[in-house]
mmCIF file of C-alpha atoms in Angstrom:
data_model
loop_
_atom_site.group_PDB
_atom_site.id
_atom_site.type_symbol
_atom_site.label_atom_id
_atom_site.label_comp_id
_atom_site.label_asym_id
_atom_site.label_seq_id
_atom_site.Cartn_x
_atom_site.Cartn_y
_atom_site.Cartn_z
ATOM 1 C CA MET D 92 13.095 -24.756 -22.204
ATOM 2 C CA THR D 93 10.024 -23.157 -20.847
ATOM 3 C CA ALA D 94 9.487 -19.362 -19.941
ATOM 4 C CA PRO D 95 7.793 -19.385 -16.187
ATOM 5 C CA SER D 96 4.464 -18.179 -16.562
ATOM 6 C CA ALA D 97 3.469 -15.461 -14.140
ATOM 7 C CA PRO D 98 0.805 -15.765 -11.345
ATOM 8 C CA PRO D 99 -2.669 -14.739 -11.874
ATOM 9 C CA GLN D 100 -3.384 -10.898 -11.641
ATOM 10 C CA PHE D 101 -6.382 -10.435 -10.359
ATOM 11 C CA LYS D 102 -8.696 -7.670 -10.511
ATOM 12 C CA SER D 103 -10.931 -5.369 -8.045
ATOM 13 C CA ALA D 104 -14.730 -5.656 -10.247
ATOM 14 C CA ALA D 105 -16.295 -2.655 -7.698
ATOM 15 C CA SER D 106 -12.787 -0.275 -8.709
ATOM 16 C CA GLY D 107 -10.448 -1.681 -11.197
ATOM 17 C CA ARG D 108 -7.440 -1.870 -9.907
ATOM 18 C CA THR D 109 -5.259 -4.980 -9.887
ATOM 19 C CA VAL D 110 -5.415 -7.106 -6.090
ATOM 20 C CA VAL D 111 -2.074 -7.545 -4.349
ATOM 21 C CA PRO D 112 -1.000 -10.692 -5.779
ATOM 22 C CA GLY D 113 -2.080 -13.717 -2.347
ATOM 23 C CA TRP D 114 -4.786 -11.350 -0.732
ATOM 24 C CA MET D 115 -7.545 -12.931 -1.345
ATOM 25 C CA ASN D 116 -9.049 -14.920 0.238
ATOM 26 C CA LEU D 117 -7.348 -15.137 3.746
ATOM 27 C CA VAL D 118 -8.855 -16.784 6.657
ATOM 28 C CA PRO D 119 -10.776 -20.279 5.172
ATOM 29 C CA GLY D 120 -15.167 -20.286 5.942
ATOM 30 C CA GLN D 121 -14.646 -16.441 5.409
ATOM 31 C CA ALA D 122 -15.317 -14.233 2.634
ATOM 32 C CA ASP D 123 -13.488 -11.425 1.317
ATOM 33 C CA ALA D 124 -16.091 -7.968 2.473
ATOM 34 C CA VAL D 125 -13.740 -5.462 2.719
ATOM 35 C CA GLU D 126 -12.112 -3.621 -0.390
ATOM 36 C CA VAL D 127 -8.811 -1.618 1.445
ATOM 37 C CA GLN D 128 -7.505 0.630 -1.839
ATOM 38 C CA LEU D 129 -4.291 1.937 -1.659
ATOM 39 C CA ASP D 130 -2.641 5.229 -3.332
ATOM 40 C CA LEU D 131 0.092 7.174 -3.878
ATOM 41 C CA ASP D 132 0.334 10.418 -4.375
ATOM 42 C CA ALA D 133 1.851 11.141 -7.886
ATOM 43 C CA ALA D 134 4.728 13.410 -6.547
ATOM 44 C CA ASP D 135 6.129 9.664 -4.590
ATOM 45 C CA LEU D 136 5.935 7.848 -7.744
ATOM 46 C CA GLY D 137 9.413 8.567 -9.056
ATOM 47 C CA ARG D 138 11.276 7.400 -5.098
ATOM 48 C CA GLU D 139 13.578 4.697 -5.978
ATOM 49 C CA HIS D 140 13.651 2.240 -2.578
ATOM 50 C CA ALA D 141 10.240 2.781 -1.272
ATOM 51 C CA CYS D 142 8.062 0.291 -0.684
ATOM 52 C CA LEU D 143 4.262 -0.580 1.175
ATOM 53 C CA LEU D 144 4.702 -3.524 3.369
ATOM 54 C CA VAL D 145 1.360 -4.824 4.509
ATOM 55 C CA GLU D 146 -0.083 -6.835 6.786
ATOM 56 C CA TYR D 147 -3.001 -8.105 8.124
ATOM 57 C CA TRP D 148 -3.937 -9.453 11.709
ATOM 58 C CA PRO D 149 -7.442 -11.899 11.829
ATOM 59 C CA ASP D 150 -7.390 -11.702 15.780
ATOM 60 C CA GLY D 151 -5.222 -9.305 16.955
ATOM 61 C CA LYS D 152 -2.573 -12.222 17.947
ATOM 62 C CA ASP D 153 -1.396 -13.825 14.725
ATOM 63 C CA LEU D 154 0.121 -12.565 11.337
ATOM 64 C CA THR D 155 -1.550 -14.343 8.683
ATOM 65 C CA LEU D 156 -0.139 -12.329 5.575
ATOM 66 C CA GLN D 157 2.291 -9.440 4.792
ATOM 67 C CA SER D 158 3.157 -8.322 1.076
ATOM 68 C CA ILE D 159 6.245 -5.641 -0.006
ATOM 69 C CA LEU D 160 4.725 -3.505 -2.603
ATOM 70 C CA PRO D 161 7.401 -1.104 -3.696
ATOM 71 C CA VAL D 162 6.118 2.298 -4.965
ATOM 72 C CA ARG D 163 7.422 1.138 -8.828
ATOM 73 C CA ALA D 164 4.706 -0.938 -8.844
ATOM 74 C CA PHE D 165 2.011 2.499 -8.379
ATOM 75 C CA SER D 166 3.797 4.379 -12.389
ATOM 76 C CA ALA D 167 3.720 0.611 -13.724
ATOM 77 C CA THR D 168 -0.190 -0.097 -12.628
ATOM 78 C CA PRO D 169 -1.773 3.107 -12.927
ATOM 79 C CA GLU D 170 -5.456 2.110 -12.128
ATOM 80 C CA GLY D 171 -4.016 1.254 -8.308
ATOM 81 C CA TRP D 172 -3.633 -1.545 -5.952
ATOM 82 C CA CYS D 173 -5.776 -2.732 -3.383
ATOM 83 C CA LEU D 174 -6.505 -6.014 -1.847
ATOM 84 C CA PHE D 175 -9.690 -7.913 0.512
ATOM 85 C CA VAL D 176 -9.492 -9.047 3.385
ATOM 86 C CA PRO D 177 -12.564 -10.563 5.968
ATOM 87 C CA SER D 178 -14.692 -8.168 7.727
ATOM 88 C CA GLN D 179 -12.621 -9.047 10.453
ATOM 89 C CA GLY D 180 -9.101 -7.924 12.217
ATOM 90 C CA ARG D 181 -6.929 -5.276 11.562
ATOM 91 C CA VAL D 182 -4.102 -3.815 8.564
ATOM 92 C CA LEU D 183 -0.974 -2.582 8.995
ATOM 93 C CA VAL D 184 0.322 -0.779 6.587
ATOM 94 C CA ARG D 185 3.619 0.730 6.520
ATOM 95 C CA ALA D 186 5.317 3.328 4.319
ATOM 96 C CA ILE D 187 8.677 3.238 4.096
ATOM 97 C CA ASP D 188 12.326 4.811 2.163
ATOM 98 C CA PRO D 189 15.090 3.524 3.439
ATOM 99 C CA GLN D 190 17.250 5.867 1.361
ATOM 100 C CA PRO D 191 16.639 9.721 2.963
ATOM 101 C CA ASN D 192 18.697 10.620 5.963
ATOM 102 C CA PRO D 193 16.859 9.612 8.789
ATOM 103 C CA PRO D 194 14.987 6.710 6.426
ATOM 104 C CA VAL D 195 11.104 7.484 6.433
ATOM 105 C CA LEU D 196 8.941 5.038 8.953
ATOM 106 C CA ALA D 197 5.182 5.939 9.275
ATOM 107 C CA SER D 198 2.399 3.189 10.366
ATOM 108 C CA HIS D 199 -1.004 3.109 9.700
ATOM 109 C CA TRP D 200 -3.907 0.383 11.513
ATOM 110 C CA LEU D 201 -6.995 0.090 10.313
ATOM 111 C CA ASN D 202 -8.982 -2.391 12.757
ATOM 112 C CA ILE D 203 -12.017 -4.158 10.949
ATOM 113 C CA GLU D 204 -14.835 -4.993 12.855
ATOM 114 C CA PRO D 205 -16.757 -7.765 12.518
ATOM 115 C CA GLY D 206 -20.036 -7.342 10.534
ATOM 116 C CA THR D 207 -18.905 -4.697 8.451
ATOM 117 C CA PRO D 208 -21.051 -5.354 5.472
ATOM 118 C CA VAL D 209 -19.298 -7.574 2.492
ATOM 119 C CA GLY D 210 -18.519 -4.672 -0.228
ATOM 120 C CA THR D 211 -17.227 -1.767 2.192
ATOM 121 C CA SER D 212 -14.399 -0.070 0.815
ATOM 122 C CA VAL D 213 -11.337 2.047 2.614
ATOM 123 C CA THR D 214 -8.543 3.971 1.007
ATOM 124 C CA VAL D 215 -5.559 4.342 2.385
ATOM 125 C CA SER D 216 -3.796 7.490 0.825
ATOM 126 C CA VAL D 217 -0.036 7.931 1.078
ATOM 127 C CA LYS D 218 1.850 10.130 0.581
ATOM 128 C CA PHE D 219 5.387 10.344 1.772
ATOM 129 C CA PRO D 220 7.515 13.525 3.540
ATOM 130 C CA GLU D 221 9.510 15.998 1.800
ATOM 131 C CA PRO D 222 13.593 14.795 1.776
ATOM 132 C CA VAL D 223 14.901 16.775 4.526
ATOM 133 C CA ALA D 224 18.201 18.656 4.057
ATOM 134 C CA ASP D 225 21.258 16.982 5.981
ATOM 135 C CA THR D 226 22.781 19.656 7.979
ATOM 136 C CA PRO D 227 26.621 19.649 8.999
ATOM 137 C CA ASN D 228 27.505 19.572 12.840
ATOM 138 C CA SER D 229 27.702 22.947 14.358
#
């Protein structure tokens, strides 16, 4: 029996970061122009259930791609992660950790303007808040 082969892992030539699978050549006929670099705070590397949900909307109406990147992927890939998008559209990055009470859900939109020069890079820094201690109801 043969073992399934892993999909190829691409790296950014500019930053050396690993590209989230599927995040290249999103829109036919439009070049990858912007590298979105995802930086996770070192204090969050030990979170067990946290993840980043990343979405790309080329025109504000249609979702083109959605990916989940578990936080543990950052400790397994010390060079970091990135994705590539054309010079138009919106990228939504959501930080999610369902474990604490209340759960963490934070969102950030990136608006990519038409005509953004090829080779532009944007860094999204993610730092989860410290867990809030449960307080008993009086």
